[in-house]
Backbone as ProteinMPNN parsed JSONL, in Angstrom:
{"seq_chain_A": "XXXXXXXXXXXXXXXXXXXXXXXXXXXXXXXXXXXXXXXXXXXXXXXXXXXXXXXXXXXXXXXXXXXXXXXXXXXXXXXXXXXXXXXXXXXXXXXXXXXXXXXXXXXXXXXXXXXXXXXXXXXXXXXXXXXXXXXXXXXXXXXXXXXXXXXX", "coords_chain_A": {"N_chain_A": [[0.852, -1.17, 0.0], [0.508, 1.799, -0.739], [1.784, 5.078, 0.227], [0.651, 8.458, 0.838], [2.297, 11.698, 1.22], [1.425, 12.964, 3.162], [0.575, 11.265, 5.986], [1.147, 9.98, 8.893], [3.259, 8.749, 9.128], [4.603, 9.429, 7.16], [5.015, 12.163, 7.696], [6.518, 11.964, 9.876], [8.841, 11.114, 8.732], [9.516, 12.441, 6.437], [10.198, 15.544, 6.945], [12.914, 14.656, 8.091], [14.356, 13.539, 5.882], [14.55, 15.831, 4.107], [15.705, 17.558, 5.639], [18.23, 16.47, 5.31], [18.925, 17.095, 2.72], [17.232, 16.147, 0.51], [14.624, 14.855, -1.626], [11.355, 13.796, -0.944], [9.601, 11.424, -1.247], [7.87, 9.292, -1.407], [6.01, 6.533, 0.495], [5.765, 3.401, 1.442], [4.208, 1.157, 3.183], [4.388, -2.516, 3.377], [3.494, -5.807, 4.164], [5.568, -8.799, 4.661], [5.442, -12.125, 5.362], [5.808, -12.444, 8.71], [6.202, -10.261, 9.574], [6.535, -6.184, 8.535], [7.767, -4.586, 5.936], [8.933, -1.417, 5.341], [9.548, 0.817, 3.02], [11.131, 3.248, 1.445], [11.116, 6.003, -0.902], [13.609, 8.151, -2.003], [14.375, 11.551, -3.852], [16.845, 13.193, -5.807], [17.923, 15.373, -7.83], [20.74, 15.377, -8.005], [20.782, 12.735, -8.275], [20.577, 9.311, -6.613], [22.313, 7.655, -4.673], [23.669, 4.357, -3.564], [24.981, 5.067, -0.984], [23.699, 7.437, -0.5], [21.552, 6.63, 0.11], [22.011, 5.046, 2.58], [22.672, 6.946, 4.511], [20.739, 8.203, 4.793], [18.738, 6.036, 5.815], [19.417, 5.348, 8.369], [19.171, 7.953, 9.61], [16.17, 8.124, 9.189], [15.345, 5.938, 10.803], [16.349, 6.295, 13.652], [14.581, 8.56, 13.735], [12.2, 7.225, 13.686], [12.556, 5.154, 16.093], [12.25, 6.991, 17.996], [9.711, 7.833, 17.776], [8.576, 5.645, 17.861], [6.294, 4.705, 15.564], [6.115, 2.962, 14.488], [4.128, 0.211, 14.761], [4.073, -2.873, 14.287], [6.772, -5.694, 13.733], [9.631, -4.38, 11.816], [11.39, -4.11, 8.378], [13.799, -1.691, 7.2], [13.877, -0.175, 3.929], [15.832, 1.892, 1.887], [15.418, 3.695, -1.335], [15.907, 5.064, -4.09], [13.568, 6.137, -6.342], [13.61, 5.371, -8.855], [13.09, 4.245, -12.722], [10.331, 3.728, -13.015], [9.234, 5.088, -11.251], [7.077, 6.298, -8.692], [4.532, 8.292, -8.486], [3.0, 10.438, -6.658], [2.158, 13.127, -5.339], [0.587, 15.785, -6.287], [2.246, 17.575, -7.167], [4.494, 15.772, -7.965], [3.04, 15.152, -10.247], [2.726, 17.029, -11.894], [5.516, 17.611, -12.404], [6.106, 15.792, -14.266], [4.527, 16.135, -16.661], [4.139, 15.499, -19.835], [5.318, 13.117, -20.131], [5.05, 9.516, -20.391], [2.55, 7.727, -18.227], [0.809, 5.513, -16.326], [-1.703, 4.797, -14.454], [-3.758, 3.736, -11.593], [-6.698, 3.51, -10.482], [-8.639, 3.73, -7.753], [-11.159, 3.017, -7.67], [-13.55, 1.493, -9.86], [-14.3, 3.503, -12.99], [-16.468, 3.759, -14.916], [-15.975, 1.005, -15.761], [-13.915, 0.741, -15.832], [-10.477, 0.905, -14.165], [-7.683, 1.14, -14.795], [-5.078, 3.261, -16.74], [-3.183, 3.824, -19.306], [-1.089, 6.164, -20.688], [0.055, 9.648, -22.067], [0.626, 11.822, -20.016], [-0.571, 15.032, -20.198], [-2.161, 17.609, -18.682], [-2.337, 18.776, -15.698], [-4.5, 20.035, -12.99], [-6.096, 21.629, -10.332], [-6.088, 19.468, -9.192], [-6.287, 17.519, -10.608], [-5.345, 15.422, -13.079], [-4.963, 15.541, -16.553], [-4.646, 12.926, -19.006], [-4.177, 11.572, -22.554], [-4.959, 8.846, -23.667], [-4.478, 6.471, -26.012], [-5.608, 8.268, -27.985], [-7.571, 9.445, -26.539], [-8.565, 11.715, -24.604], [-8.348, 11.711, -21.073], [-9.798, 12.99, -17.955], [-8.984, 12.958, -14.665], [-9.457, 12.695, -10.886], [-6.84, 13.53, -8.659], [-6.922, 12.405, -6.056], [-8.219, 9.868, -6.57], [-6.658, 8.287, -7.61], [-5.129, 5.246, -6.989], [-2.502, 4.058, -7.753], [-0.114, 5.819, -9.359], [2.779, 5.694, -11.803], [5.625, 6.527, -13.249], [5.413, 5.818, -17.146], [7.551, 3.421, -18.984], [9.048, 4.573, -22.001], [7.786, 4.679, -25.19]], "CA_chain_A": [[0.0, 0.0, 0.0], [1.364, 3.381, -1.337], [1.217, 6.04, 1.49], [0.635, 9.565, 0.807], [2.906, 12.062, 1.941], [0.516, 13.413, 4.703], [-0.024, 10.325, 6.624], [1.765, 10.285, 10.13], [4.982, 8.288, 8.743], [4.998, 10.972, 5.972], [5.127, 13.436, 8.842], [7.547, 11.97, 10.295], [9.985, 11.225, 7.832], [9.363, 13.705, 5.199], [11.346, 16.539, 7.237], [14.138, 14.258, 8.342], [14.752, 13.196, 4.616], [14.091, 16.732, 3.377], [17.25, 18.479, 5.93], [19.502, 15.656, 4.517], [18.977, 17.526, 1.118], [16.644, 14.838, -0.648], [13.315, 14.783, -1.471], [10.566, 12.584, 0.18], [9.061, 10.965, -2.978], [6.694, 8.197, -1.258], [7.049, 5.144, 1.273], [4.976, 1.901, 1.046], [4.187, -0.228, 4.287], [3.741, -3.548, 2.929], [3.468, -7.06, 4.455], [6.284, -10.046, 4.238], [5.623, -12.847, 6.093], [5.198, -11.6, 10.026], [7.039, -8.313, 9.31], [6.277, -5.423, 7.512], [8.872, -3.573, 5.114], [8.549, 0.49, 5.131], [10.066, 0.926, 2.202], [10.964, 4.857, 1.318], [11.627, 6.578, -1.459], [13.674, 9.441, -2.093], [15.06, 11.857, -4.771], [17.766, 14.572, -5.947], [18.934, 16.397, -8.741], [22.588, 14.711, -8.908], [20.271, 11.219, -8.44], [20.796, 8.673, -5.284], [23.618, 6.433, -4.528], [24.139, 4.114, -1.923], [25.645, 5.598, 0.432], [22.637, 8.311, 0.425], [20.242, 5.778, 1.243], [22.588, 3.899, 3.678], [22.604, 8.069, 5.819], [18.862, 8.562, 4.886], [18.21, 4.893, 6.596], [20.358, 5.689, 9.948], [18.556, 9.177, 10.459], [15.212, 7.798, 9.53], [15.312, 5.038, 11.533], [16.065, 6.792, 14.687], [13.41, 9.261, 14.157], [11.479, 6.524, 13.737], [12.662, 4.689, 17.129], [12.421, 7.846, 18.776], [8.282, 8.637, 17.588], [7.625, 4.493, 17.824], [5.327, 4.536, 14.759], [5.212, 1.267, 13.576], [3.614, -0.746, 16.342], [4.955, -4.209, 14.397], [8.264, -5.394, 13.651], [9.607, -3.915, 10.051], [12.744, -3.597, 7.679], [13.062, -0.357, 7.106], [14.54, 0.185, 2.902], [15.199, 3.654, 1.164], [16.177, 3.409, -2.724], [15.775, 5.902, -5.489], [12.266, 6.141, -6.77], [14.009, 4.199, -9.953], [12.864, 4.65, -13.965], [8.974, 3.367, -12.605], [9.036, 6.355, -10.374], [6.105, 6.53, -7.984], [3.539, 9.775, -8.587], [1.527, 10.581, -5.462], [1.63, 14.439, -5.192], [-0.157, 17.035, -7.816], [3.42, 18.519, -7.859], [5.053, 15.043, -8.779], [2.494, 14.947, -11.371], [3.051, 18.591, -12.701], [7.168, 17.79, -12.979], [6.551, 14.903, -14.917], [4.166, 16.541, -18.385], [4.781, 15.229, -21.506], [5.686, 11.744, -20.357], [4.092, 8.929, -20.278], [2.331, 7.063, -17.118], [0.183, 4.169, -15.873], [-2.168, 4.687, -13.52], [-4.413, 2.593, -11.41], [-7.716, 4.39, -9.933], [-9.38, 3.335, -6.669], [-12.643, 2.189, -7.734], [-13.635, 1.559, -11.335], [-15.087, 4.532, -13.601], [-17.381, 3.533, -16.278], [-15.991, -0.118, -16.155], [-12.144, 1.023, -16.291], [-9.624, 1.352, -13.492], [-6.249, 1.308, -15.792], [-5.126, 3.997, -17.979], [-1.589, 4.54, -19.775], [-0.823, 7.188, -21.851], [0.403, 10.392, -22.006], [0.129, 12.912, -19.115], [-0.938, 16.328, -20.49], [-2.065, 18.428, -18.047], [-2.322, 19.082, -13.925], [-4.928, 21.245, -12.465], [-6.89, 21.897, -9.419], [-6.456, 18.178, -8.403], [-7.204, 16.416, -11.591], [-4.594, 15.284, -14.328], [-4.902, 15.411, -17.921], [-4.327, 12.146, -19.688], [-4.519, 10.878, -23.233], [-5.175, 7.074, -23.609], [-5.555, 5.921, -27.355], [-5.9, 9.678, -28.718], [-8.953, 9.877, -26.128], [-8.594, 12.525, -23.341], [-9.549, 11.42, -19.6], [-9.604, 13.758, -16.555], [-8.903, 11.87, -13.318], [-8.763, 13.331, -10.083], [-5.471, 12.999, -8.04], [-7.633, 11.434, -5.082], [-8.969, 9.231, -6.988], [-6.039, 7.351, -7.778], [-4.77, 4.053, -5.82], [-1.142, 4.109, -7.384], [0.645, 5.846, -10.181], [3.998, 5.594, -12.005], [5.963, 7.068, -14.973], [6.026, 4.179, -17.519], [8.51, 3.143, -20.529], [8.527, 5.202, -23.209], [7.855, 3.06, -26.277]], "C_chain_A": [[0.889, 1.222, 0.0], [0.536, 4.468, -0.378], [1.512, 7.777, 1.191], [1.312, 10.496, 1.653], [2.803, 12.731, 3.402], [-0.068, 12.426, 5.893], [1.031, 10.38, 7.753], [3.283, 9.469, 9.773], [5.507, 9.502, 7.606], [5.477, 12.009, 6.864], [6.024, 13.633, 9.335], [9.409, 11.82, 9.524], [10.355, 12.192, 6.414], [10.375, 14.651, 5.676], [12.507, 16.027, 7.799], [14.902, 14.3, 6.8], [15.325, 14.779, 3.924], [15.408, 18.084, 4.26], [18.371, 17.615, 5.397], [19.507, 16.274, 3.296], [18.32, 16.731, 0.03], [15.108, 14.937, -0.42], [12.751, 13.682, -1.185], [10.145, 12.431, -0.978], [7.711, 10.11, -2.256], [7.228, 7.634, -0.29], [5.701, 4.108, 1.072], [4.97, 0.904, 2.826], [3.911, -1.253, 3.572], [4.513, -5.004, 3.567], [4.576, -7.928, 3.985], [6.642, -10.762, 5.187], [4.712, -12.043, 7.738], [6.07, -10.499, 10.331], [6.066, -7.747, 8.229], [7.603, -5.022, 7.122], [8.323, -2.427, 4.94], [9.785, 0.495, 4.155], [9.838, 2.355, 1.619], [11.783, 5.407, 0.22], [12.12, 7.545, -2.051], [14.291, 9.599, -3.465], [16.636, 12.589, -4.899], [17.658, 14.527, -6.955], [20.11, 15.749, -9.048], [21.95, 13.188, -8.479], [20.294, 10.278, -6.771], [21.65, 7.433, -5.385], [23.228, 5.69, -3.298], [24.074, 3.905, -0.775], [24.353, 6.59, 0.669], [21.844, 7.345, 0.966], [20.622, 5.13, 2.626], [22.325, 5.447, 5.252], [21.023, 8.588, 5.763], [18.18, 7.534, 6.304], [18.509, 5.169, 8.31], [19.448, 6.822, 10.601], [17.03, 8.445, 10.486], [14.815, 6.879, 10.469], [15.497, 5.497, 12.782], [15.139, 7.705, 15.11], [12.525, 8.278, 14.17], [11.129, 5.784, 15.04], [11.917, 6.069, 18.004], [10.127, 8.283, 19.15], [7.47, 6.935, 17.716], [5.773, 4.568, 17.25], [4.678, 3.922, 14.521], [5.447, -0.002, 14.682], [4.097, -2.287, 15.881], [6.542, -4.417, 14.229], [8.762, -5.244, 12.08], [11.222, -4.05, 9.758], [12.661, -2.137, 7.026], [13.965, -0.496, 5.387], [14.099, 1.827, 2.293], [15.956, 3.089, -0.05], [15.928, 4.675, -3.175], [14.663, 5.321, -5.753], [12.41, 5.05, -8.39], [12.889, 5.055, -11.489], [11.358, 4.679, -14.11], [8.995, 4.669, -11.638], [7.16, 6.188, -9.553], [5.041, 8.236, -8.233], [2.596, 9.692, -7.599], [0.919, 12.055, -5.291], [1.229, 15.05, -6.456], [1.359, 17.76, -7.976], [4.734, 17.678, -8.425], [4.21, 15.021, -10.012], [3.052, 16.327, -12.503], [4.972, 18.107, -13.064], [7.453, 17.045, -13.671], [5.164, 15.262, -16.503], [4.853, 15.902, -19.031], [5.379, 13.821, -20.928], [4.686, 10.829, -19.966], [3.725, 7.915, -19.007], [1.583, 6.298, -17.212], [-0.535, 5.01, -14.728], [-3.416, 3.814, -13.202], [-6.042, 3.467, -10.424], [-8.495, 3.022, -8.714], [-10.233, 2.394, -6.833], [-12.592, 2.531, -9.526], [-14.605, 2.815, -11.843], [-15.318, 3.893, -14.773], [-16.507, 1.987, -16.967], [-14.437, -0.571, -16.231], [-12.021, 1.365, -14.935], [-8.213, 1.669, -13.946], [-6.217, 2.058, -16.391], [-3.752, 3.911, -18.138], [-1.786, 4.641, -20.699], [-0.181, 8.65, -21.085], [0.261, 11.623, -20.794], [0.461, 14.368, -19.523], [-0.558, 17.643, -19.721], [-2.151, 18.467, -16.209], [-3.382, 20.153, -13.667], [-5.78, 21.254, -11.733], [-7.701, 20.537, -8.886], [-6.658, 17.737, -9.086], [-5.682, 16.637, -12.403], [-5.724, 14.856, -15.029], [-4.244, 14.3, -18.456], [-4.631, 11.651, -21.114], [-3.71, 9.252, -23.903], [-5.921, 6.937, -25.349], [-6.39, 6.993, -28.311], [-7.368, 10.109, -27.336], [-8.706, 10.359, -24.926], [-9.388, 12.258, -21.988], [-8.571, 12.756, -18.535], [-9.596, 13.281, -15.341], [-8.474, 12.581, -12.541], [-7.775, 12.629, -9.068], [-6.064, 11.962, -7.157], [-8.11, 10.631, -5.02], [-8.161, 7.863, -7.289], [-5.572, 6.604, -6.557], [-3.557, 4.245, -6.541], [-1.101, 4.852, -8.699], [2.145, 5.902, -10.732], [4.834, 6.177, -13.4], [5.854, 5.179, -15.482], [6.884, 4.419, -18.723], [8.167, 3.611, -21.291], [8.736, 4.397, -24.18], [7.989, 3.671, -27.568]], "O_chain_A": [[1.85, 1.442, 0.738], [-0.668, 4.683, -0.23], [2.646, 8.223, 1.368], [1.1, 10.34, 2.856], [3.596, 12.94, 4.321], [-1.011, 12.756, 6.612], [2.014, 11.008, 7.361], [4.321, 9.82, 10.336], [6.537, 10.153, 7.438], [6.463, 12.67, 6.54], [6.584, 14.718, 9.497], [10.54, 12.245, 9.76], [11.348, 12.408, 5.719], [11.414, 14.728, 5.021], [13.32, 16.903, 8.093], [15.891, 15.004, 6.598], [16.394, 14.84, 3.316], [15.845, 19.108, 3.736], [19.425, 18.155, 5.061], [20.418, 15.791, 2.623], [18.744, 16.65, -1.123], [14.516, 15.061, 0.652], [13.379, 12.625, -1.128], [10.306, 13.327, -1.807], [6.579, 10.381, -2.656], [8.394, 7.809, 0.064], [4.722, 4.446, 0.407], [5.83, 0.143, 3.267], [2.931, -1.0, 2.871], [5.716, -5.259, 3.497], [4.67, -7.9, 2.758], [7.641, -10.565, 5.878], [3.645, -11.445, 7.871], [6.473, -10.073, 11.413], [5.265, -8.275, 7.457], [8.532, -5.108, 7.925], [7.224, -2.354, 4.389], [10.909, 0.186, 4.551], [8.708, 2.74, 1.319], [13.011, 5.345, 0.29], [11.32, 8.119, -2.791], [14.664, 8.676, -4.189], [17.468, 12.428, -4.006], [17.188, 13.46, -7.349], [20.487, 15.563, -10.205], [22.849, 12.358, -8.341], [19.922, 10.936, -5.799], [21.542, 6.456, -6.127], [22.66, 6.138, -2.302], [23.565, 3.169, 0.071], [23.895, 6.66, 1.81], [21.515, 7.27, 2.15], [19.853, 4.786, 3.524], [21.995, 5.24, 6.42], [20.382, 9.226, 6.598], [17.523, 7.88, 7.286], [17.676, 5.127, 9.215], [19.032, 6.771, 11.758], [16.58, 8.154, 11.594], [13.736, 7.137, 11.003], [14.553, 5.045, 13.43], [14.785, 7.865, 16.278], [11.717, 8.594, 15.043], [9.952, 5.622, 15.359], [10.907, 5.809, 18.659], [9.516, 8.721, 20.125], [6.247, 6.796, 17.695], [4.692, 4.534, 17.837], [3.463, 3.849, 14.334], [6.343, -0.71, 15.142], [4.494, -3.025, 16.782], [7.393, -3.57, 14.502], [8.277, -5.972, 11.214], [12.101, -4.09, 10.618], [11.689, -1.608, 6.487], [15.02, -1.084, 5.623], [13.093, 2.533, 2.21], [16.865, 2.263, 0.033], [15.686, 5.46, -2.258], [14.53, 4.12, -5.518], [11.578, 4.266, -8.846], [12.187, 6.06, -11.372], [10.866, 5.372, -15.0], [7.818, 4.999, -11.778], [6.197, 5.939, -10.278], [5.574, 9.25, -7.782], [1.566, 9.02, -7.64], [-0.276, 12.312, -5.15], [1.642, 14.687, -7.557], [1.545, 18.492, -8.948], [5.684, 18.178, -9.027], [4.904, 14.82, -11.009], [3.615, 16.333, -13.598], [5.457, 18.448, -14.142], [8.616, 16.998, -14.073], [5.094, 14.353, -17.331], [6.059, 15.708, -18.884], [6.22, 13.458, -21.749], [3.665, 11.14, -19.352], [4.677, 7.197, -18.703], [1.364, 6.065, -18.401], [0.112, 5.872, -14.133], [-4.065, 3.249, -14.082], [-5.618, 4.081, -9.445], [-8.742, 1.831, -8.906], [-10.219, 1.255, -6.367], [-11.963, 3.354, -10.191], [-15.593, 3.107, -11.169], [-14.437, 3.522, -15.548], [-16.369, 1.773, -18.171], [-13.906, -1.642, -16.523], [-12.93, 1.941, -14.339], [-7.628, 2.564, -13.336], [-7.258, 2.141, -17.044], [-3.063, 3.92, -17.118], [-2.333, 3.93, -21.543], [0.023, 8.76, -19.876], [-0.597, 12.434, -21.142], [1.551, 14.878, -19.263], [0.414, 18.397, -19.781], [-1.596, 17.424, -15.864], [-3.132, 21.25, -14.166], [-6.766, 20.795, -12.311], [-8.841, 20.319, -8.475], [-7.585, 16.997, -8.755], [-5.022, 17.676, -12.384], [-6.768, 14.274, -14.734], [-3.031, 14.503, -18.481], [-5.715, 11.078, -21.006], [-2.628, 8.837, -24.318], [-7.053, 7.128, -25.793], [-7.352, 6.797, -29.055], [-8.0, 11.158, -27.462], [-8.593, 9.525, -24.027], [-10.582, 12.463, -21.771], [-7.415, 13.17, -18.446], [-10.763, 13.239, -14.953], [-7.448, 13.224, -12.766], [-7.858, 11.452, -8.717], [-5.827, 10.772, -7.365], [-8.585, 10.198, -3.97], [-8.635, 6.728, -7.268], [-5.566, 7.056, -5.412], [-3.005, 5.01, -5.75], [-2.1, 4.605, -9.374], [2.883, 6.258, -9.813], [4.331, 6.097, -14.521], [6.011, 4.09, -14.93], [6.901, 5.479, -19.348], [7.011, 3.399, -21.658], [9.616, 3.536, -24.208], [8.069, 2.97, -28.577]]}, "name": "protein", "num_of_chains": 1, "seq": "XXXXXXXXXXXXXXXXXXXXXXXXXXXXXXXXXXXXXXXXXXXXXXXXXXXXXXXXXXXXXXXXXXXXXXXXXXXXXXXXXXXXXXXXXXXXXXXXXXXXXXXXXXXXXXXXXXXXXXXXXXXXXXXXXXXXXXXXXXXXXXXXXXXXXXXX"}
């Protein structure tokens, strides 16, 4: 499950990530076995190595100890958002125009939850997509996950 940046782990790790010099991109709680994995992903500008994730992991992880979030027992991973990139905010959507995405919508509209194609436009909570020359409007809130996809 893909966790929006306003959710109380967002809260908490968003401004740790974000004085290290890296943007908060997303994080994911998800199930393996009788653990969870919080899995977090950040950005930059000169990209992510490493070693950033290895000093992202160290700080987050003690803010994490420190605010005892996650009531089971977890692995905590940070990577690079990678070439699939994650889209959760209206201002990841806006920096990524003109390429093309996947997305997966909540509940079905008119029989459809899937779209990929082109992302247009951004505005007042709704992207612009065309799918197959045919223009859909989908609002941000509406979606359950999106991602850049392969340009073909």
């Amino acid at each position: 499950m893909s966790l929006p940046p306003t959710t109380r782990l967002g809260d908490i790790i968003a401004p740790v990530i974000e004085l290290l010099g890296f943007e908060y991109v997303a994080c994911e709680l998800v199930p393996l076995g009788v653990r969870m994995v919080l899995r977090i992903y950040i950005d930059s500008e000169e990209g992510v190595t490493i070693r950033d994730c290895e000093i992202v992991s160290r700080q987050v992880s003690a803010a994490l100890d420190v605010e005892d979030s996650v009531k089971s027992k977890y692995f905590l991973e940070v990577s690079s958002p990678g070439s699939d990139r994650l889209l959760v905010t209206e201002a990841h959507f806006q920096r990524f125009i003109g390429h093309r995405i996947k997305v997966k919508l909540r509940h079905s509209r008119n029989g459809r939850r899937n779209y990929s194609g082109l992302l247009q436009a951004v505005l007042d909570g709704n992207i612009t997509m065309v799918v197959d020359g045919d223009a859909y409007v989908l609002a941000v809130s509406d979606i359950e996950k999106a991602n850049l996809a392969p340009e073909s």
